[in-house]
Coordinates of N, CA and C in Angstrom, one line a residue:
M1 N 3.1 3.2 6.5 CA 2.4 3.3 5.3 C 2.7 2.0 4.5
K2 N 1.6 1.5 3.9 CA 1.8 0.2 3.1 C 1.4 0.5 1.7
Y3 N 1.8 -0.4 0.8 CA 1.5 -0.4 -0.6 C 0.4 -1.5 -0.8
F4 N -0.4 -1.3 -1.9 CA -1.4 -2.3 -2.3 C -1.4 -2.2 -3.8
V5 N -1.3 -3.4 -4.4 CA -1.3 -3.5 -5.9 C -2.5 -4.2 -6.4
I6 N -3.0 -3.6 -7.5 CA -4.2 -4.2 -8.2 C -3.8 -4.4 -9.7
G7 N -3.9 -5.6 -10.2 CA -3.5 -5.8 -11.5 C -3.7 -7.2 -12.0
D8 N -3.0 -7.6 -13.0 CA -3.1 -9.0 -13.5 C -2.3 -9.9 -12.6
E9 N -2.4 -11.2 -12.9 CA -1.8 -12.2 -12.0 C -0.3 -12.0 -11.9
D10 N 0.4 -11.8 -13.0 CA 1.9 -11.6 -13.0 C 2.3 -10.4 -12.3
T11 N 1.6 -9.3 -12.4 CA 2.0 -8.1 -11.7 C 1.8 -8.3 -10.2
V12 N 0.7 -8.8 -9.8 CA 0.4 -9.0 -8.4 C 1.5 -10.0 -7.8
L13 N 1.8 -11.0 -8.5 CA 2.8 -12.0 -8.1 C 4.2 -11.3 -8.0
G14 N 4.5 -10.5 -8.9 CA 5.8 -9.9 -8.9 C 6.0 -8.9 -7.7
F15 N 4.9 -8.2 -7.4 CA 5.0 -7.3 -6.3 C 5.0 -8.0 -5.0
S16 N 4.3 -9.2 -5.0 CA 4.3 -10.0 -3.7 C 5.7 -10.5 -3.4
L17 N 6.5 -10.6 -4.3 CA 7.9 -11.1 -4.1 C 8.7 -10.1 -3.3
V18 N 8.3 -8.8 -3.3 CA 8.9 -7.8 -2.4 C 8.1 -7.4 -1.3
G19 N 7.1 -8.2 -1.0 CA 6.3 -8.0 0.2 C 5.1 -7.0 0.1
V20 N 4.7 -6.8 -1.2 CA 3.5 -5.9 -1.4 C 2.3 -6.8 -1.6
F21 N 1.3 -6.6 -0.7 CA 0.0 -7.3 -0.9 C -0.8 -6.7 -2.0
G22 N -1.6 -7.6 -2.6 CA -2.5 -7.0 -3.7 C -3.5 -8.0 -4.1
M23 N -4.3 -7.6 -5.1 CA -5.4 -8.5 -5.6 C -5.4 -8.4 -7.1
Q24 N -5.7 -9.6 -7.6 CA -5.8 -9.7 -9.1 C -7.2 -9.3 -9.5
A25 N -7.3 -8.6 -10.7 CA -8.6 -8.2 -11.2 C -8.5 -8.3 -12.7
T26 N -9.6 -8.9 -13.3 CA -9.7 -9.0 -14.7 C -11.0 -8.5 -15.2
T27 N -11.9 -8.2 -14.3 CA -13.2 -7.6 -14.7 C -13.4 -6.3 -13.9
A28 N -14.4 -5.5 -14.3 CA -14.7 -4.3 -13.6 C -15.2 -4.6 -12.1
Q29 N -15.9 -5.6 -12.0 CA -16.4 -6.0 -10.6 C -15.2 -6.4 -9.7
Q30 N -14.3 -7.2 -10.2 CA -13.1 -7.6 -9.4 C -12.3 -6.4 -9.1
A31 N -12.2 -5.5 -10.1 CA -11.4 -4.3 -9.9 C -12.0 -3.4 -8.8
M32 N -13.3 -3.2 -8.8 CA -13.9 -2.5 -7.7 C -13.8 -3.1 -6.4
Q33 N -13.9 -4.5 -6.3 CA -13.7 -5.2 -5.1 C -12.3 -4.9 -4.5
A34 N -11.3 -5.0 -5.4 CA -9.9 -4.8 -5.0 C -9.7 -3.4 -4.6
W35 N -10.3 -2.4 -5.3 CA -10.2 -1.0 -5.0 C -10.8 -0.8 -3.6
D36 N -11.9 -1.3 -3.3 CA -12.6 -1.1 -2.0 C -11.7 -1.8 -0.9
K37 N -11.2 -2.9 -1.2 CA -10.3 -3.6 -0.2 C -9.1 -2.7 0.1
A38 N -8.5 -2.1 -0.9 CA -7.4 -1.3 -0.7 C -7.7 0.0 0.1
L39 N -8.9 0.5 -0.1 CA -9.3 1.7 0.7 C -9.7 1.4 2.1
E40 N -10.1 0.2 2.4 CA -10.7 -0.1 3.7 C -9.6 -0.1 4.8
N41 N -8.3 -0.2 4.4 CA -7.2 -0.2 5.4 C -6.6 1.2 5.3
P42 N -6.6 2.0 6.3 CA -6.0 3.3 6.3 C -4.5 3.3 6.2
E43 N -3.9 2.1 6.4 CA -2.4 2.0 6.3 C -2.0 2.0 4.8
H44 N -2.9 1.7 3.9 CA -2.6 1.6 2.5 C -2.4 3.1 2.0
G45 N -1.2 3.5 1.9 CA -1.0 4.9 1.5 C -0.7 5.1 0.0
I46 N -0.3 4.0 -0.6 CA -0.1 4.0 -2.1 C -0.8 2.8 -2.7
I47 N -1.6 3.1 -3.7 CA -2.3 2.0 -4.5 C -1.6 2.0 -5.8
I48 N -1.0 0.9 -6.2 CA -0.4 0.7 -7.5 C -1.4 -0.1 -8.3
I49 N -1.7 0.4 -9.5 CA -2.7 -0.3 -10.3 C -2.2 -0.3 -11.8
T50 N -2.5 -1.4 -12.5 CA -2.1 -1.5 -13.9 C -3.0 -0.6 -14.7
D51 N -2.5 -0.1 -15.8 CA -3.3 0.7 -16.7 C -4.6 0.0 -17.2
E52 N -4.5 -1.3 -17.5 CA -5.6 -2.0 -18.0 C -6.7 -2.1 -17.0
V53 N -6.3 -2.4 -15.8 CA -7.3 -2.5 -14.7 C -7.9 -1.1 -14.4
A54 N -7.0 -0.1 -14.3 CA -7.5 1.2 -14.1 C -8.6 1.6 -15.1
D55 N -8.4 1.2 -16.4 CA -9.3 1.6 -17.4 C -10.7 0.9 -17.1
L56 N -10.7 -0.2 -16.4 CA -12.0 -0.8 -16.1 C -12.9 0.0 -15.1
I57 N -12.2 0.7 -14.3 CA -12.9 1.6 -13.3 C -12.4 3.0 -13.4
R58 N -12.2 3.5 -14.6 CA -11.6 4.8 -14.8 C -12.2 6.0 -14.0
P59 N -13.5 6.1 -14.0 CA -14.1 7.2 -13.2 C -13.7 7.2 -11.8
V60 N -13.6 6.1 -11.2 CA -13.2 6.0 -9.7 C -11.7 6.3 -9.6
V61 N -10.9 5.8 -10.4 CA -9.5 6.0 -10.4 C -9.2 7.5 -10.6
N62 N -9.8 8.1 -11.6 CA -9.6 9.5 -11.9 C -10.0 10.4 -10.7
R63 N -11.0 10.0 -10.0 CA -11.4 10.8 -8.8 C -10.3 10.9 -7.8
Y64 N -9.6 9.8 -7.6 CA -8.4 9.8 -6.7 C -7.2 10.5 -7.3
L65 N -7.0 10.3 -8.6 CA -5.8 10.8 -9.3 C -5.9 12.4 -9.3
F66 N -7.1 12.9 -9.5 CA -7.2 14.4 -9.7 C -7.7 15.1 -8.5
S67 N -8.3 14.5 -7.5 CA -8.9 15.3 -6.4 C -8.5 14.8 -5.0
E68 N -8.3 13.6 -4.8 CA -8.0 13.1 -3.5 C -6.5 13.2 -3.2
T69 N -6.1 13.4 -2.0 CA -4.7 13.5 -1.7 C -4.2 12.2 -1.1
F70 N -5.0 11.4 -0.6 CA -4.6 10.2 0.1 C -5.6 9.1 -0.2
P71 N -5.3 8.0 -0.6 CA -4.0 7.5 -0.9 C -3.5 7.9 -2.3
L72 N -2.2 7.8 -2.4 CA -1.6 8.1 -3.7 C -1.8 7.0 -4.6
V73 N -2.2 7.3 -5.9 CA -2.5 6.2 -6.9 C -1.4 6.3 -7.9
V74 N -0.8 5.2 -8.2 CA 0.3 5.1 -9.2 C -0.1 4.1 -10.2
E75 N -0.3 4.6 -11.5 CA -0.6 3.7 -12.6 C 0.7 3.2 -13.2
I76 N 0.7 1.9 -13.5 CA 1.9 1.3 -14.1 C 1.4 0.5 -15.4
P77 N 2.3 0.3 -16.3 CA 1.9 -0.4 -17.5 C 1.7 -1.9 -17.2
S78 N 0.7 -2.5 -17.9 CA 0.5 -3.9 -17.7 C 1.3 -4.7 -18.7
P79 N 1.4 -6.0 -18.5 CA 2.1 -6.8 -19.5 C 1.6 -6.7 -20.9
N80 N 0.3 -6.5 -21.1 CA -0.3 -6.4 -22.4 C -0.5 -4.9 -22.9
S81 N 0.2 -4.0 -22.3 CA 0.1 -2.6 -22.6 C 0.5 -2.4 -24.0
K82 N 0.0 -1.3 -24.6 CA 0.4 -0.9 -26.0 C 1.9 -0.6 -26.1
Q83 N 2.5 -0.2 -25.0 CA 3.9 0.1 -25.0 C 4.8 -1.1 -25.0
G84 N 4.2 -2.3 -25.0 CA 5.0 -3.5 -24.9 C 5.1 -4.0 -23.4
P85 N 5.5 -5.2 -23.2 CA 5.5 -5.7 -21.8 C 6.6 -5.0 -21.1
P86 N 6.3 -4.5 -19.9 CA 7.3 -3.8 -19.1 C 8.3 -4.7 -18.4
D87 N 9.4 -4.2 -18.0 CA 10.4 -4.9 -17.2 C 9.9 -4.8 -15.8
L88 N 9.4 -6.0 -15.3 CA 8.8 -6.0 -13.9 C 9.7 -5.5 -12.9
R89 N 11.0 -5.8 -13.0 CA 12.0 -5.3 -12.0 C 12.0 -3.8 -12.0
A90 N 12.1 -3.2 -13.2 CA 12.1 -1.7 -13.3 C 10.8 -1.1 -12.8
V91 N 9.7 -1.7 -13.0 CA 8.4 -1.2 -12.6 C 8.4 -1.2 -11.0
V92 N 8.7 -2.3 -10.4 CA 8.8 -2.4 -8.9 C 9.7 -1.4 -8.4
N93 N 10.9 -1.3 -9.0 CA 11.9 -0.3 -8.5 C 11.3 1.1 -8.6
Q94 N 10.7 1.5 -9.7 CA 10.2 2.8 -9.9 C 9.0 3.1 -9.0
A95 N 8.1 2.1 -8.8 CA 6.9 2.3 -8.0 C 7.2 2.4 -6.5
I96 N 8.0 1.5 -6.0 CA 8.2 1.5 -4.5 C 9.6 1.6 -4.1
G97 N 10.6 1.8 -5.0 CA 11.9 2.0 -4.6 C 12.7 0.8 -4.1
V98 N 12.2 -0.4 -4.5 CA 12.9 -1.6 -4.0 C 13.6 -2.2 -5.3
S99 N 14.9 -2.4 -5.2 CA 15.6 -3.0 -6.3 C 15.6 -4.5 -6.1
L100 N 15.2 -5.3 -7.2 CA 15.2 -6.7 -7.1 C 16.6 -7.3 -7.6

């Protein structure tokens, strides 16, 4: 099982440092392209997506959050989140269990 991350440039770069492939998205169209890319590989068992990008395609994300069993979707805070910028090391550790 593999992870796939969808988010802003910093988030995707941070996850790539621990070997997680992903795609950057800043528009709804880019978010849908990344989402489709994540779903086309059956080995992607967990999709990590930032809250801001998830909001761009909320109906699609919610369908997987609330009804689908696979892949697992994990929403994480983005750097511009209302909660303040997250500690990227803590987010990676929490999402995939890898300590940087």
